Amino acid sequence: MGRVLVDITMSLDGFVTGPGADLTHGLGIGGDPLHDWIGGEQEADREAIERTQAGIGAVLMGRRTFDLIDGPQGWSADGFSAERPAIYVVTSNPPSRVRLDGWFEFVPDGIEAALKLAQAAAGTRDVMIMGGGHLCRQYLYAGLVDELRVHVAPIVLGDGTPLFERTTLTPIRLVPRETTSTPNATHLTYDVPHREQ
């Protein structure tokens, strides 16, 4: 079985979108610079994207992320090869119509059920939790993540969708594994030791 990864970009003050994220403003008002590192010319940025895509057998996402990806300004049907990973959307409210029909499986039974399906589909490859922030922290706080990859963009948004929130849970100690930095982002990789449940 592969690893369970969270891979997400956030601002220096901890937001994964700016305020007002919707189908027109997927990264919120003022949030577009979060993803300046994607498709950039810096070698370390390209390596980070390649590492994000390599070895992924299944993807988990929340309903808001799905709405953006399947929306009119979302992913293109030409953007993936026939070998695209299985994609599971964790939601209690599956949509009635899907633009990218056949790409997604909707899981209404919670994060653990979705992870089991994703791991079965991935086999020995990794499962990536790509967003949004709420879903990523649910998996992290539940102790279901092996590796946390955070791409910190050099922007302070002031408001938006937080990656982390206040919690009464026991602190999660991370093990730093790799850090690279470019003008567009600082790419941080941590191992997440498993806690007693």
Coordinates of N, CA, C and O in Angstrom, one line a residue:
M1 N 0.8 -1.2 0.0 CA 0.0 0.0 0.0 C 0.9 1.2 0.0 O 1.9 1.3 0.7
G2 N 0.5 2.2 -0.8 CA 1.2 3.5 -0.9 C 1.0 4.4 0.3 O 0.2 4.1 1.2
R3 N 1.5 5.6 0.2 CA 1.4 6.6 1.3 C 0.1 7.4 1.0 O -0.3 7.5 -0.1
V4 N -0.3 8.1 2.1 CA -1.5 9.0 2.0 C -0.9 10.4 2.2 O -0.2 10.7 3.2
L5 N -1.0 11.2 1.1 CA -0.4 12.5 1.1 C -1.4 13.6 1.1 O -2.4 13.5 0.4
V6 N -1.1 14.7 1.8 CA -1.8 16.0 1.6 C -0.9 16.8 0.8 O 0.3 17.0 1.2
D7 N -1.3 17.4 -0.3 CA -0.5 18.3 -1.1 C -1.3 19.5 -1.5 O -2.3 19.4 -2.2
I8 N -1.0 20.7 -0.9 CA -1.8 21.9 -1.1 C -0.9 23.1 -1.0 O 0.1 23.1 -0.3
T9 N -1.4 24.2 -1.6 CA -0.7 25.5 -1.6 C -1.4 26.4 -0.6 O -2.7 26.4 -0.5
M10 N -0.7 27.2 0.2 CA -1.3 28.2 1.1 C -0.5 29.4 1.1 O 0.7 29.5 0.7
S11 N -1.1 30.5 1.5 CA -0.4 31.8 1.7 C 0.4 31.8 3.0 O 0.3 30.8 3.8
L12 N 1.3 32.8 3.1 CA 2.1 32.8 4.3 C 1.3 32.9 5.6 O 1.7 32.3 6.6
D13 N 0.1 33.5 5.5 CA -0.8 33.5 6.7 C -1.8 32.4 6.8 O -2.8 32.4 7.5
G14 N -1.6 31.3 6.0 CA -2.3 30.1 6.2 C -3.6 29.9 5.4 O -4.4 29.0 5.8
F15 N -3.8 30.7 4.4 CA -5.1 30.5 3.6 C -4.8 29.8 2.3 O -3.9 30.1 1.6
V16 N -5.7 28.9 1.9 CA -5.6 28.1 0.7 C -6.4 28.8 -0.4 O -6.3 28.4 -1.6
T17 N -7.3 29.7 -0.1 CA -7.9 30.6 -1.1 C -8.0 32.0 -0.4 O -7.9 32.1 0.8
G18 N -8.2 33.0 -1.2 CA -8.6 34.3 -0.7 C -10.0 34.4 -0.4 O -10.8 33.4 -0.6
P19 N -10.6 35.5 0.1 CA -12.0 35.6 0.4 C -12.8 35.5 -0.9 O -12.4 35.9 -2.0
G20 N -14.1 35.1 -0.7 CA -15.0 35.1 -1.9 C -14.8 34.1 -2.9 O -15.1 34.2 -4.1
A21 N -14.2 32.9 -2.5 CA -14.0 31.8 -3.5 C -15.3 31.3 -4.0 O -16.2 31.0 -3.3
D22 N -15.4 31.3 -5.4 CA -16.6 30.7 -6.0 C -16.2 30.2 -7.4 O -15.0 30.1 -7.7
L23 N -17.2 29.9 -8.2 CA -16.9 29.3 -9.5 C -16.2 30.3 -10.4 O -15.4 29.9 -11.3
T24 N -16.4 31.6 -10.2 CA -15.7 32.6 -11.0 C -14.3 32.9 -10.5 O -13.4 33.1 -11.2
H25 N -14.2 32.9 -9.2 CA -12.9 33.2 -8.5 C -12.5 31.9 -7.7 O -12.7 31.9 -6.5
G26 N -12.0 30.9 -8.4 CA -11.7 29.7 -7.7 C -10.7 29.8 -6.5 O -10.8 29.1 -5.6
L27 N -9.8 30.7 -6.6 CA -8.8 30.9 -5.5 C -9.2 32.2 -4.7 O -8.4 32.7 -3.9
G28 N -10.4 32.6 -4.9 CA -10.9 33.8 -4.1 C -10.4 35.1 -4.7 O -9.6 35.1 -5.6
I29 N -10.8 36.2 -4.1 CA -10.4 37.5 -4.5 C -9.0 37.8 -4.1 O -8.7 37.7 -2.9
G30 N -8.1 38.0 -5.1 CA -6.7 38.2 -4.8 C -5.9 37.0 -4.6 O -4.7 37.0 -4.2
G31 N -6.5 35.8 -4.7 CA -5.8 34.5 -4.4 C -5.0 33.9 -5.6 O -4.3 32.9 -5.4
D32 N -5.1 34.4 -6.8 CA -4.5 33.8 -7.9 C -3.0 33.6 -7.8 O -2.4 32.6 -8.2
P33 N -2.3 34.6 -7.1 CA -0.8 34.4 -7.0 C -0.4 33.1 -6.2 O 0.7 32.7 -6.2
L34 N -1.4 32.5 -5.5 CA -1.1 31.3 -4.7 C -0.5 30.2 -5.7 O 0.4 29.5 -5.3
H35 N -0.9 30.2 -6.9 CA -0.5 29.1 -7.8 C 0.5 29.6 -8.9 O 0.7 29.0 -9.9
D36 N 1.1 30.8 -8.6 CA 2.1 31.3 -9.6 C 3.3 30.2 -9.8 O 3.9 30.2 -10.8
W37 N 3.5 29.4 -8.8 CA 4.6 28.4 -8.9 C 4.3 27.3 -9.9 O 5.2 26.7 -10.4
I38 N 3.0 27.1 -10.1 CA 2.6 26.0 -11.0 C 2.7 26.4 -12.5 O 2.2 27.4 -12.9
G39 N 3.5 25.7 -13.2 CA 3.8 26.1 -14.6 C 4.8 27.1 -14.7 O 5.0 27.7 -15.8
G40 N 5.5 27.4 -13.7 CA 6.6 28.5 -13.7 C 7.8 27.9 -14.3 O 8.0 26.7 -14.7
E41 N 8.8 28.8 -14.4 CA 10.1 28.5 -15.1 C 11.2 28.0 -14.1 O 12.2 27.6 -14.6
Q42 N 10.9 28.1 -12.8 CA 11.9 27.8 -11.9 C 12.0 26.2 -11.8 O 11.0 25.5 -11.7
E43 N 13.2 25.7 -11.8 CA 13.4 24.3 -11.8 C 12.8 23.6 -10.6 O 12.2 22.6 -10.7
A44 N 13.0 24.2 -9.4 CA 12.5 23.7 -8.2 C 11.0 23.6 -8.2 O 10.4 22.7 -7.6
D45 N 10.3 24.6 -8.8 CA 8.9 24.6 -9.0 C 8.4 23.4 -9.9 O 7.5 22.7 -9.6
R46 N 9.1 23.3 -11.0 CA 8.8 22.1 -11.9 C 9.0 20.8 -11.2 O 8.2 19.9 -11.3
E47 N 10.1 20.7 -10.4 CA 10.3 19.4 -9.7 C 9.2 19.2 -8.7 O 8.8 18.0 -8.5
A48 N 8.7 20.2 -8.0 CA 7.7 20.1 -7.0 C 6.4 19.6 -7.7 O 5.7 18.7 -7.1
I49 N 6.1 20.1 -8.9 CA 4.9 19.6 -9.6 C 5.0 18.2 -10.0 O 4.1 17.4 -10.0
E50 N 6.2 17.9 -10.5 CA 6.5 16.5 -11.0 C 6.4 15.5 -9.8 O 5.8 14.4 -9.9
R51 N 6.9 15.9 -8.6 CA 6.8 15.1 -7.4 C 5.3 14.9 -7.0 O 4.9 13.9 -6.6
T52 N 4.5 16.0 -7.2 CA 3.1 16.0 -6.8 C 2.4 14.9 -7.7 O 1.5 14.2 -7.2
Q53 N 2.8 14.9 -9.0 CA 2.0 14.0 -9.9 C 2.6 12.6 -9.9 O 1.8 11.7 -10.3
A54 N 3.8 12.4 -9.5 CA 4.4 11.1 -9.7 C 3.9 10.1 -8.6 O 3.7 10.4 -7.5
G55 N 3.6 8.9 -9.1 CA 3.3 7.8 -8.2 C 1.9 7.9 -7.6 O 1.6 7.2 -6.6
I56 N 1.0 8.8 -8.1 CA -0.3 8.9 -7.6 C -1.3 7.9 -8.2 O -1.5 7.9 -9.4
G57 N -1.9 7.1 -7.4 CA -2.9 6.1 -7.9 C -4.3 6.5 -7.7 O -5.2 6.0 -8.4
A58 N -4.6 7.5 -6.8 CA -5.9 7.9 -6.5 C -5.9 9.3 -5.9 O -4.9 9.6 -5.2
V59 N -6.9 10.1 -6.1 CA -7.0 11.4 -5.6 C -8.3 11.6 -4.8 O -9.4 11.0 -5.2
L60 N -8.2 12.3 -3.6 CA -9.4 12.6 -2.8 C -9.6 14.1 -2.8 O -8.6 14.9 -2.7
M61 N -10.9 14.5 -3.0 CA -11.2 16.0 -2.9 C -12.5 16.2 -2.3 O -13.3 15.2 -2.2
G62 N -12.7 17.4 -1.8 CA -14.0 17.8 -1.3 C -15.0 18.3 -2.3 O -14.6 18.5 -3.5
R63 N -16.2 18.5 -1.9 CA -17.2 19.0 -2.9 C -16.9 20.3 -3.5 O -17.1 20.5 -4.7
R64 N -16.5 21.3 -2.7 CA -16.2 22.6 -3.3 C -15.0 22.5 -4.3 O -15.1 23.2 -5.3
T65 N -14.0 21.7 -4.0 CA -13.0 21.6 -5.0 C -13.5 20.9 -6.3 O -13.2 21.3 -7.4
F66 N -14.3 19.9 -6.1 CA -15.0 19.3 -7.3 C -15.7 20.3 -8.1 O -15.6 20.4 -9.3
D67 N -16.5 21.2 -7.4 CA -17.3 22.1 -8.1 C -16.5 23.1 -9.0 O -16.9 23.4 -10.1
L68 N -15.3 23.4 -8.5 CA -14.4 24.3 -9.3 C -13.8 23.5 -10.5 O -13.7 24.0 -11.6
I69 N -13.4 22.3 -10.2 CA -12.7 21.5 -11.2 C -13.7 21.1 -12.3 O -13.3 21.1 -13.5
D70 N -14.9 20.8 -12.0 CA -15.9 20.4 -13.0 C -16.7 21.6 -13.5 O -17.4 21.4 -14.5
G71 N -16.4 22.8 -13.0 CA -17.1 24.0 -13.5 C -16.6 24.4 -14.8 O -15.6 23.9 -15.4
P72 N -17.2 25.5 -15.4 CA -16.9 25.9 -16.7 C -15.4 26.4 -16.9 O -14.9 26.4 -18.0
Q73 N -14.8 26.9 -15.8 CA -13.4 27.3 -15.9 C -12.4 26.2 -15.3 O -11.3 26.5 -15.0
G74 N -12.9 25.0 -15.1 CA -12.2 24.0 -14.4 C -11.3 23.2 -15.4 O -10.9 23.7 -16.5
W75 N -11.0 22.0 -15.0 CA -10.1 21.1 -15.8 C -10.7 20.9 -17.2 O -11.9 20.8 -17.4
S76 N -9.7 20.7 -18.2 CA -10.1 20.3 -19.5 C -10.1 18.8 -19.7 O -9.2 18.1 -19.1
A77 N -10.9 18.3 -20.5 CA -11.0 16.9 -20.7 C -9.7 16.4 -21.4 O -9.3 15.2 -21.3
D78 N -9.0 17.3 -22.0 CA -7.7 17.0 -22.7 C -6.5 17.1 -21.7 O -5.4 16.8 -22.1
G79 N -6.8 17.4 -20.5 CA -5.7 17.7 -19.5 C -5.1 16.5 -18.9 O -4.0 16.5 -18.3
F80 N -5.6 15.3 -19.1 CA -5.1 14.1 -18.6 C -5.0 13.0 -19.6 O -5.8 13.0 -20.6
S81 N -4.1 12.1 -19.4 CA -3.9 11.0 -20.3 C -5.0 9.9 -19.9 O -5.7 10.1 -18.9
A82 N -5.0 8.8 -20.6 CA -5.9 7.7 -20.2 C -5.5 7.1 -18.9 O -6.3 6.4 -18.3
E83 N -4.3 7.4 -18.4 CA -3.9 6.9 -17.1 C -4.1 7.8 -15.9 O -3.5 7.6 -14.9
R84 N -5.1 8.7 -16.0 CA -5.3 9.6 -14.9 C -5.8 8.7 -13.7 O -6.4 7.7 -13.8
P85 N -5.4 9.2 -12.5 CA -5.8 8.4 -11.3 C -7.3 8.4 -11.0 O -8.0 9.3 -11.5
A86 N -7.7 7.4 -10.3 CA -9.1 7.4 -9.8 C -9.3 8.7 -8.9 O -8.4 9.0 -8.1
I87 N -10.5 9.3 -9.0 CA -10.8 10.5 -8.3 C -12.0 10.3 -7.5 O -13.1 10.0 -8.0
Y88 N -11.9 10.5 -6.1 CA -13.1 10.3 -5.2 C -13.4 11.7 -4.6 O -12.5 12.4 -4.1
V89 N -14.7 12.0 -4.6 CA -15.2 13.2 -4.1 C -15.9 12.9 -2.8 O -16.9 12.1 -2.8
V90 N -15.5 13.4 -1.7 CA -16.1 13.2 -0.4 C -17.2 14.2 -0.2 O -17.0 15.4 -0.1
T91 N -18.5 13.7 -0.3 CA -19.6 14.7 -0.2 C -20.9 13.9 0.2 O -21.1 12.8 -0.2
S92 N -21.7 14.6 1.0 CA -23.0 14.0 1.3 C -24.0 14.5 0.3 O -25.2 14.1 0.4
N93 N -23.6 15.3 -0.7 CA -24.6 15.8 -1.6 C -24.0 15.7 -3.0 O -23.6 16.7 -3.6
P94 N -24.0 14.5 -3.6 CA -23.5 14.4 -5.0 C -24.3 15.2 -6.0 O -25.5 15.4 -5.8
P95 N -23.6 15.7 -7.0 CA -24.3 16.6 -8.0 C -25.2 15.8 -8.9 O -25.0 14.6 -9.1
S96 N -26.2 16.4 -9.5 CA -27.1 15.7 -10.4 C -26.5 15.6 -11.8 O -26.9 14.7 -12.5
R97 N -25.6 16.6 -12.1 CA -25.0 16.5 -13.4 C -23.5 16.7 -13.2 O -23.1 17.5 -12.4
V98 N -22.7 16.1 -14.1 CA -21.2 16.2 -14.1 C -20.7 16.5 -15.5 O -21.0 15.8 -16.4
R99 N -20.0 17.6 -15.6 CA -19.4 18.0 -16.9 C -18.4 16.9 -17.4 O -18.5 16.5 -18.5
L100 N -17.5 16.6 -16.5 CA -16.4 15.6 -16.8 C -17.0 14.2 -16.4 O -16.5 13.6 -15.5
D101 N -18.0 13.8 -17.1 CA -18.7 12.5 -16.8 C -17.7 11.3 -16.8 O -16.9 11.2 -17.7
G102 N -17.8 10.5 -15.8 CA -17.0 9.3 -15.7 C -15.7 9.5 -15.0 O -14.9 8.6 -14.8
W103 N -15.3 10.8 -14.6 CA -14.1 11.0 -14.0 C -14.1 10.8 -12.5 O -13.1 10.6 -11.9
F104 N -15.3 11.0 -11.9 CA -15.4 11.1 -10.4 C -16.3 10.0 -9.9 O -17.3 9.6 -10.5
E105 N -15.9 9.5 -8.6 CA -16.8 8.7 -7.9 C -17.2 9.5 -6.6 O -16.2 10.0 -5.9
F106 N -18.4 9.6 -6.2 CA -18.9 10.4 -5.1 C -19.1 9.5 -3.9 O -19.7 8.4 -4.0
V107 N -18.5 9.8 -2.8 CA -18.5 9.0 -1.6 C -19.2 9.8 -0.5 O -18.7 10.7 0.1
P108 N -20.4 9.3 -0.1 CA -21.2 10.0 0.9 C -21.0 9.5 2.3 O -21.5 10.1 3.3
D109 N -20.1 8.5 2.5 CA -20.0 7.8 3.8 C -18.8 8.3 4.7 O -18.4 7.6 5.6
G110 N -18.2 9.4 4.3 CA -17.2 10.0 5.2 C -15.8 9.8 4.7 O -15.5 9.1 3.8
I111 N -14.9 10.4 5.5 CA -13.5 10.4 5.0 C -12.8 9.0 5.1 O -12.0 8.7 4.2
E112 N -13.1 8.2 6.1 CA -12.5 6.9 6.1 C -12.9 6.0 5.0 O -12.1 5.2 4.4
A113 N -14.3 6.0 4.7 CA -14.8 5.2 3.6 C -14.2 5.6 2.3 O -13.8 4.7 1.5
A114 N -14.0 6.9 2.1 CA -13.4 7.4 0.9 C -12.0 7.0 0.8 O -11.5 6.6 -0.3
L115 N -11.3 7.0 1.9 CA -9.9 6.6 1.9 C -9.7 5.1 1.5 O -8.8 4.8 0.8
K116 N -10.6 4.3 2.1 CA -10.5 2.9 1.8 C -10.7 2.6 0.3 O -10.0 1.8 -0.3
L117 N -11.7 3.3 -0.3 CA -11.9 3.1 -1.7 C -10.7 3.6 -2.5 O -10.3 3.0 -3.5
A118 N -10.1 4.8 -2.1 CA -9.0 5.3 -2.9 C -7.8 4.4 -2.7 O -7.0 4.2 -3.7
Q119 N -7.5 3.8 -1.5 CA -6.4 2.9 -1.4 C -6.6 1.7 -2.2 O -5.6 1.2 -2.7
A120 N -7.8 1.2 -2.2 CA -8.0 0.0 -3.0 C -7.8 0.2 -4.5 O -7.2 -0.6 -5.2
A121 N -8.2 1.4 -5.0 CA -7.9 1.8 -6.4 C -6.4 2.0 -6.7 O -5.9 1.7 -7.7
A122 N -5.8 2.6 -5.7 CA -4.4 3.0 -5.9 C -3.4 1.8 -5.8 O -2.3 1.8 -6.4
G123 N -3.8 0.8 -5.1 CA -2.9 -0.4 -4.9 C -1.6 0.0 -4.2 O -1.7 0.5 -3.1
T124 N -0.5 -0.2 -4.9 CA 0.8 0.1 -4.3 C 1.2 1.6 -4.5 O 2.2 2.1 -4.0
R125 N 0.4 2.3 -5.2 CA 0.7 3.8 -5.5 C 0.1 4.6 -4.4 O -0.6 4.1 -3.5
D126 N 0.4 5.9 -4.4 CA 0.0 6.8 -3.3 C -1.4 7.4 -3.5 O -1.9 7.4 -4.7
V127 N -2.0 7.8 -2.4 CA -3.3 8.5 -2.5 C -3.0 9.9 -2.1 O -2.4 10.2 -1.1
M128 N -3.5 10.9 -3.0 CA -3.2 12.3 -2.7 C -4.5 13.0 -2.3 O -5.5 12.9 -3.0
I129 N -4.5 13.7 -1.2 CA -5.7 14.5 -0.8 C -5.3 16.0 -1.3 O -4.3 16.5 -0.8
M130 N -6.1 16.5 -2.2 CA -5.7 17.7 -2.9 C -6.5 18.9 -2.5 O -6.2 20.0 -2.9
G131 N -7.5 18.8 -1.6 CA -8.2 19.9 -1.2 C -9.7 19.7 -1.2 O -10.1 18.6 -1.6
G132 N -10.4 20.6 -0.7 CA -9.8 21.9 -0.2 C -9.3 21.8 1.2 O -9.1 20.7 1.7
G133 N -9.1 23.0 1.8 CA -8.5 23.0 3.1 C -9.2 22.3 4.1 O -8.6 21.6 5.0
H134 N -10.6 22.3 4.1 CA -11.4 21.6 5.1 C -11.1 20.1 5.1 O -10.9 19.5 6.1
L135 N -11.1 19.5 3.9 CA -10.9 18.1 3.7 C -9.5 17.7 4.2 O -9.3 16.7 4.9
C136 N -8.5 18.5 3.8 CA -7.1 18.2 4.1 C -7.0 18.2 5.6 O -6.3 17.2 6.2
R137 N -7.5 19.2 6.3 CA -7.3 19.1 7.8 C -8.1 18.0 8.4 O -7.7 17.5 9.5
Q138 N -9.3 17.7 7.9 CA -10.0 16.5 8.4 C -9.2 15.3 8.5 O -9.1 14.6 9.5
Y139 N -8.5 15.0 7.3 CA -7.7 13.8 7.3 C -6.4 13.9 8.2 O -6.1 13.0 8.9
L140 N -5.8 15.1 8.2 CA -4.7 15.3 9.0 C -5.0 15.2 10.5 O -4.4 14.5 11.3
Y141 N -6.1 15.8 10.9 CA -6.5 15.8 12.3 C -7.0 14.4 12.7 O -6.9 14.0 13.9
A142 N -7.5 13.6 11.8 CA -7.9 12.2 12.1 C -6.7 11.2 12.1 O -6.9 10.0 12.4
G143 N -5.5 11.7 11.9 CA -4.4 10.8 11.9 C -4.3 9.8 10.8 O -3.7 8.8 10.9
L144 N -4.8 10.2 9.6 CA -4.8 9.4 8.4 C -3.8 9.7 7.4 O -3.8 9.1 6.3
V145 N -3.0 10.7 7.7 CA -2.0 11.2 6.7 C -0.6 10.7 7.0 O -0.2 10.8 8.2
D146 N 0.1 10.3 6.0 CA 1.5 9.9 6.1 C 2.5 11.0 5.8 O 3.6 11.1 6.4
E147 N 2.1 11.9 4.9 CA 3.0 12.9 4.4 C 2.3 14.2 4.1 O 1.2 14.2 3.5
L148 N 2.8 15.4 4.5 CA 2.2 16.7 4.3 C 3.1 17.5 3.4 O 4.3 17.7 3.8
R149 N 2.6 17.9 2.3 CA 3.4 18.8 1.4 C 2.6 20.1 1.3 O 1.5 20.2 0.9
V150 N 3.3 21.2 1.7 CA 2.7 22.5 1.7 C 3.6 23.4 0.9 O 4.8 23.5 1.1
H151 N 3.0 24.0 -0.1 CA 3.7 25.0 -1.0 C 3.3 26.4 -0.5 O 2.1 26.8 -0.7
V152 N 4.2 27.1 0.2 CA 3.8 28.4 0.8 C 4.2 29.5 -0.2 O 5.3 29.7 -0.5
A153 N 3.1 30.2 -0.6 CA 3.3 31.3 -1.6 C 3.6 32.5 -0.8 O 3.1 32.8 0.3
P154 N 4.5 33.4 -1.4 CA 4.9 34.6 -0.7 C 3.8 35.7 -0.8 O 4.0 36.7 -1.5
I155 N 2.7 35.5 -0.2 CA 1.6 36.4 -0.2 C 0.8 36.3 1.1 O 0.7 35.2 1.7
V156 N 0.4 37.4 1.7 CA -0.4 37.5 2.8 C -1.8 37.9 2.4 O -2.0 39.0 1.9
L157 N -2.8 37.0 2.5 CA -4.1 37.2 2.0 C -5.0 37.9 3.0 O -6.0 38.6 2.7
G158 N -4.8 37.7 4.3 CA -5.6 38.4 5.3 C -6.9 37.7 5.7 O -7.4 37.8 6.8
D159 N -7.4 36.9 4.7 CA -8.7 36.3 4.9 C -8.9 35.2 3.8 O -8.2 35.2 2.8
G160 N -9.9 34.3 4.0 CA -10.1 33.3 3.0 C -10.4 32.0 3.6 O -10.9 31.9 4.7
T161 N -10.0 30.9 3.0 CA -10.2 29.6 3.5 C -9.0 29.1 4.2 O -7.9 29.0 3.5
P162 N -9.0 28.9 5.5 CA -7.8 28.5 6.2 C -7.4 27.0 6.0 O -8.3 26.2 5.8
L163 N -6.1 26.7 5.9 CA -5.7 25.3 5.9 C -5.9 24.7 7.3 O -6.4 23.6 7.4
F164 N -5.5 25.4 8.3 CA -5.6 24.9 9.7 C -6.6 25.8 10.4 O -7.0 26.9 10.0
E165 N -7.1 25.3 11.5 CA -8.1 26.0 12.4 C -7.8 25.7 13.8 O -7.1 24.7 14.1
R166 N -8.3 26.4 14.7 CA -8.2 26.1 16.1 C -8.7 24.8 16.4 O -9.8 24.4 15.9
T167 N -8.0 24.0 17.3 CA -8.5 22.7 17.6 C -8.1 22.4 19.1 O -7.1 22.9 19.6
T168 N -8.8 21.5 19.7 CA -8.4 21.0 21.0 C -7.7 19.7 21.0 O -7.4 19.1 22.0
L169 N -7.4 19.3 19.7 CA -6.6 18.0 19.6 C -5.2 18.1 20.1 O -4.7 19.2 20.2
T170 N -4.6 17.0 20.4 CA -3.2 17.0 20.8 C -2.4 17.5 19.6 O -2.7 17.2 18.4
P171 N -1.4 18.3 19.9 CA -0.6 18.9 18.8 C 0.0 17.8 17.9 O 0.3 16.7 18.4
I172 N 0.1 18.1 16.6 CA 0.7 17.1 15.7 C 2.1 17.5 15.4 O 2.4 18.6 14.8
R173 N 3.0 16.7 15.9 CA 4.5 17.0 15.6 C 4.8 16.4 14.3 O 4.6 15.2 14.0
L174 N 5.4 17.3 13.4 CA 5.8 16.9 12.0 C 7.3 16.6 12.0 O 8.0 17.3 12.7
V175 N 7.7 15.8 11.1 CA 9.1 15.5 10.9 C 9.6 16.2 9.6 O 9.2 15.7 8.5
P176 N 10.3 17.2 9.6 CA 10.8 17.9 8.4 C 11.6 16.9 7.5 O 12.5 16.2 8.0
R177 N 11.3 16.9 6.2 CA 12.0 16.0 5.3 C 12.7 16.7 4.2 O 13.8 16.4 3.8
E178 N 12.0 17.8 3.7 CA 12.7 18.5 2.5 C 12.1 19.9 2.4 O 10.9 20.1 2.7
T179 N 13.0 20.8 2.1 CA 12.6 22.2 1.8 C 13.3 22.7 0.6 O 14.5 22.6 0.5
T180 N 12.6 23.3 -0.3 CA 13.2 24.0 -1.4 C 12.4 25.3 -1.6 O 11.2 25.4 -1.2
S181 N 13.1 26.3 -2.1 CA 12.5 27.6 -2.2 C 12.8 28.3 -3.5 O 13.9 28.1 -4.1
T182 N 11.8 29.0 -4.1 CA 12.0 29.8 -5.3 C 11.3 31.1 -5.0 O 10.6 31.3 -4.0
P183 N 11.4 32.0 -6.0 CA 10.7 33.3 -5.8 C 9.1 33.1 -5.7 O 8.5 34.0 -5.2
N184 N 8.6 32.0 -6.2 CA 7.2 31.8 -6.3 C 6.6 31.0 -5.1 O 5.4 31.1 -4.8
A185 N 7.4 30.2 -4.4 CA 6.9 29.4 -3.3 C 8.1 28.7 -2.6 O 9.1 28.5 -3.1
T186 N 7.8 28.4 -1.3 CA 8.7 27.5 -0.5 C 7.9 26.2 -0.4 O 6.8 26.2 0.1
H187 N 8.6 25.2 -0.9 CA 8.0 23.8 -0.9 C 8.5 23.0 0.3 O 9.7 22.8 0.5
L188 N 7.5 22.7 1.2 CA 7.9 22.0 2.4 C 7.3 20.6 2.4 O 6.1 20.4 2.1
T189 N 8.1 19.6 2.8 CA 7.6 18.3 2.9 C 7.9 17.8 4.3 O 9.0 17.9 4.8
Y190 N 6.8 17.2 4.9 CA 6.9 16.7 6.3 C 6.4 15.2 6.3 O 5.4 14.9 5.7
D191 N 7.0 14.4 7.1 CA 6.4 13.1 7.5 C 5.5 13.4 8.6 O 5.8 14.2 9.5
V192 N 4.4 12.6 8.7 CA 3.4 12.8 9.8 C 3.4 11.5 10.6 O 2.8 10.5 10.1
P193 N 4.1 11.5 11.7 CA 4.1 10.3 12.5 C 2.6 9.9 12.9 O 1.8 10.8 13.2
H194 N 2.3 8.6 12.9 CA 1.0 8.2 13.3 C 0.8 8.3 14.8 O 1.7 7.8 15.6
R195 N -0.3 8.8 15.3 CA -0.6 9.0 16.7 C -1.5 7.9 17.1 O -2.2 7.2 16.3
E196 N -1.5 7.7 18.4 CA -2.5 6.7 19.0 C -3.9 7.3 18.9 O -4.1 8.5 19.2
Q197 N -4.8 6.5 18.3 CA -6.2 7.0 18.2 C -7.0 6.9 19.5 O -6.8 6.0 20.2

